[in-house]
PDB file of C-alpha atoms in Angstrom:
ATOM      1  CA  GLY A   1     -55.426 -22.260 -16.472  1.00 79.00           C
ATOM      2  CA  ASN A   2     -56.025 -19.936 -19.406  1.00 89.00           C
ATOM      3  CA  VAL A   3     -56.422 -22.719 -21.955  1.00 92.00           C
ATOM      4  CA  GLU A   4     -59.073 -24.546 -19.918  1.00 92.00           C
ATOM      5  CA  LYS A   5     -60.946 -21.288 -19.291  1.00 93.00           C
ATOM      6  CA  TYR A   6     -60.786 -20.448 -23.006  1.00 95.00           C
ATOM      7  CA  ILE A   7     -62.195 -23.885 -23.906  1.00 95.00           C
ATOM      8  CA  LYS A   8     -65.033 -23.536 -21.375  1.00 93.00           C
ATOM      9  CA  ASN A   9     -65.926 -20.053 -22.687  1.00 94.00           C
ATOM     10  CA  ASN A  10     -65.610 -20.921 -26.380  1.00 94.00           C
ATOM     11  CA  SER A  11     -66.526 -24.607 -26.616  1.00 94.00           C
ATOM     12  CA  LYS A  12     -69.501 -23.832 -28.863  1.00 94.00           C
ATOM     13  CA  ASN A  13     -67.084 -22.484 -31.493  1.00 94.00           C
ATOM     14  CA  GLU A  14     -64.564 -24.433 -33.490  1.00 92.00           C
ATOM     15  CA  ILE A  15     -61.337 -24.464 -31.490  1.00 93.00           C
ATOM     16  CA  THR A  16     -57.998 -25.338 -33.054  1.00 93.00           C
ATOM     17  CA  LEU A  17     -54.863 -26.509 -31.325  1.00 93.00           C
ATOM     18  CA  ASP A  18     -52.945 -23.636 -32.951  1.00 94.00           C
ATOM     19  CA  GLU A  19     -55.418 -21.146 -31.501  1.00 94.00           C
ATOM     20  CA  LEU A  20     -54.965 -22.620 -28.013  1.00 95.00           C
ATOM     21  CA  ALA A  21     -51.188 -22.701 -28.398  1.00 95.00           C
ATOM     22  CA  SER A  22     -51.127 -18.992 -29.277  1.00 94.00           C
ATOM     23  CA  ILE A  23     -53.091 -18.219 -26.092  1.00 91.00           C
ATOM     24  CA  ALA A  24     -50.552 -20.168 -24.054  1.00 92.00           C
ATOM     25  CA  PHE A  25     -47.582 -18.707 -26.004  1.00 93.00           C
ATOM     26  CA  ILE A  26     -46.153 -22.183 -26.681  1.00 94.00           C
ATOM     27  CA  SER A  27     -46.012 -24.583 -29.624  1.00 95.00           C
ATOM     28  CA  SER A  28     -49.044 -26.743 -30.324  1.00 94.00           C
ATOM     29  CA  ASN A  29     -47.033 -29.952 -29.783  1.00 95.00           C
ATOM     30  CA  TYR A  30     -45.793 -28.747 -26.413  1.00 95.00           C
ATOM     31  CA  LEU A  31     -49.280 -27.594 -25.408  1.00 95.00           C
ATOM     32  CA  SER A  32     -50.716 -30.975 -26.337  1.00 95.00           C
ATOM     33  CA  ARG A  33     -48.145 -32.812 -24.229  1.00 96.00           C
ATOM     34  CA  LEU A  34     -48.399 -30.378 -21.309  1.00 94.00           C
ATOM     35  CA  PHE A  35     -52.214 -30.403 -21.284  1.00 95.00           C
ATOM     36  CA  LYS A  36     -52.303 -34.207 -21.142  1.00 95.00           C
ATOM     37  CA  GLU A  37     -49.678 -34.259 -18.355  1.00 95.00           C
ATOM     38  CA  CYS A  38     -51.596 -31.690 -16.286  1.00 92.00           C
ATOM     39  CA  THR A  39     -55.157 -32.925 -16.814  1.00 91.00           C
ATOM     40  CA  GLY A  40     -54.696 -36.601 -17.689  1.00 95.00           C
ATOM     41  CA  ILE A  41     -56.819 -36.083 -20.810  1.00 95.00           C
ATOM     42  CA  ASN A  42     -56.000 -34.880 -24.318  1.00 94.00           C
ATOM     43  CA  ILE A  43     -57.323 -31.527 -25.536  1.00 94.00           C
ATOM     44  CA  ILE A  44     -59.797 -32.966 -28.051  1.00 94.00           C
ATOM     45  CA  ASN A  45     -61.400 -35.137 -25.353  1.00 96.00           C
ATOM     46  CA  TYR A  46     -61.474 -32.172 -22.976  1.00 96.00           C
ATOM     47  CA  ILE A  47     -63.321 -30.075 -25.562  1.00 96.00           C
ATOM     48  CA  GLN A  48     -65.744 -32.941 -26.246  1.00 97.00           C
ATOM     49  CA  ASN A  49     -66.373 -33.469 -22.524  1.00 97.00           C
ATOM     50  CA  THR A  50     -67.056 -29.746 -22.074  1.00 96.00           C
ATOM     51  CA  ARG A  51     -69.523 -29.717 -24.967  1.00 97.00           C
ATOM     52  CA  ILE A  52     -71.333 -32.839 -23.752  1.00 98.00           C
ATOM     53  CA  GLU A  53     -71.503 -31.435 -20.201  1.00 97.00           C
ATOM     54  CA  ASN A  54     -73.202 -28.346 -21.650  1.00 97.00           C
ATOM     55  CA  ALA A  55     -75.521 -30.544 -23.720  1.00 98.00           C
ATOM     56  CA  CYS A  56     -76.532 -32.512 -20.605  1.00 98.00           C
ATOM     57  CA  LYS A  57     -77.505 -29.288 -18.828  1.00 97.00           C
ATOM     58  CA  LEU A  58     -79.578 -28.195 -21.825  1.00 98.00           C
ATOM     59  CA  LEU A  59     -81.252 -31.617 -22.131  1.00 97.00           C
ATOM     60  CA  LYS A  60     -82.260 -31.468 -18.457  1.00 97.00           C
ATOM     61  CA  ASN A  61     -83.258 -27.806 -18.276  1.00 97.00           C
ATOM     62  CA  THR A  62     -84.777 -26.914 -21.656  1.00 96.00           C
ATOM     63  CA  ASN A  63     -87.267 -28.240 -24.174  1.00 96.00           C
ATOM     64  CA  LYS A  64     -84.938 -27.565 -27.102  1.00 97.00           C
ATOM     65  CA  THR A  65     -84.651 -30.325 -29.698  1.00 97.00           C
ATOM     66  CA  ILE A  66     -81.579 -32.530 -29.726  1.00 97.00           C
ATOM     67  CA  LEU A  67     -80.526 -30.940 -33.037  1.00 97.00           C
ATOM     68  CA  GLU A  68     -80.828 -27.433 -31.544  1.00 97.00           C
ATOM     69  CA  ILE A  69     -78.763 -28.512 -28.532  1.00 98.00           C
ATOM     70  CA  ALA A  70     -76.104 -30.107 -30.756  1.00 97.00           C
ATOM     71  CA  LEU A  71     -75.781 -26.823 -32.666  1.00 97.00           C
ATOM     72  CA  ILE A  72     -75.727 -24.710 -29.479  1.00 97.00           C
ATOM     73  CA  VAL A  73     -72.897 -26.721 -27.912  1.00 97.00           C
ATOM     74  CA  GLY A  74     -70.775 -26.727 -31.071  1.00 96.00           C
ATOM     75  CA  TYR A  75     -71.672 -29.719 -33.248  1.00 96.00           C
ATOM     76  CA  LYS A  76     -72.811 -29.131 -36.820  1.00 93.00           C
ATOM     77  CA  ASP A  77     -73.312 -32.846 -37.504  1.00 95.00           C
ATOM     78  CA  ILE A  78     -76.079 -34.497 -35.446  1.00 96.00           C
ATOM     79  CA  LYS A  79     -74.756 -38.012 -36.126  1.00 97.00           C
ATOM     80  CA  HIS A  80     -71.313 -37.037 -34.805  1.00 97.00           C
ATOM     81  CA  PHE A  81     -72.925 -35.380 -31.772  1.00 98.00           C
ATOM     82  CA  ASN A  82     -74.936 -38.535 -31.026  1.00 98.00           C
ATOM     83  CA  GLN A  83     -71.806 -40.739 -31.281  1.00 98.00           C
ATOM     84  CA  ILE A  84     -69.731 -38.520 -28.977  1.00 98.00           C
ATOM     85  CA  PHE A  85     -72.628 -38.132 -26.524  1.00 98.00           C
ATOM     86  CA  LYS A  86     -73.149 -41.894 -26.285  1.00 98.00           C
ATOM     87  CA  ARG A  87     -69.410 -42.574 -25.933  1.00 97.00           C
ATOM     88  CA  ILE A  88     -69.117 -40.105 -23.046  1.00 97.00           C
ATOM     89  CA  THR A  89     -72.402 -40.687 -21.178  1.00 98.00           C
ATOM     90  CA  GLY A  90     -73.245 -44.265 -22.172  1.00 98.00           C
ATOM     91  CA  LYS A  91     -76.676 -43.083 -23.360  1.00 97.00           C
ATOM     92  CA  THR A  92     -78.157 -41.413 -26.406  1.00 97.00           C
ATOM     93  CA  PRO A  93     -79.279 -37.799 -25.896  1.00 97.00           C
ATOM     94  CA  GLY A  94     -82.906 -39.004 -25.977  1.00 95.00           C
ATOM     95  CA  GLU A  95     -82.289 -41.658 -23.292  1.00 97.00           C
ATOM     96  CA  TYR A  96     -80.402 -39.120 -21.189  1.00 96.00           C
ATOM     97  CA  ARG A  97     -83.276 -36.647 -21.331  1.00 92.00           C
ATOM     98  CA  LYS A  98     -85.726 -39.232 -19.932  1.00 88.00           C
TER      99      LYS A  98
END
């Protein structure tokens, strides 16, 4: 619902659980539990998946550097971006681009 839409529209920004809870008008603990029940995935992983999905599109469709893409999708730390990307896709951003 609203929380998922908010994440999709704002995934490049830092998103806090409290921020999401205020959108849903419920406590952060309840939101966390409810989100996992409804989607089967926790909020942090959902945000990461959304960011990596966006990164994959950029890797395929642009000539931007991996660092530029990491920054665009919401990661300030390239090493962290590379770790999350590899965990989710099974490849490094460079391997994925090829």
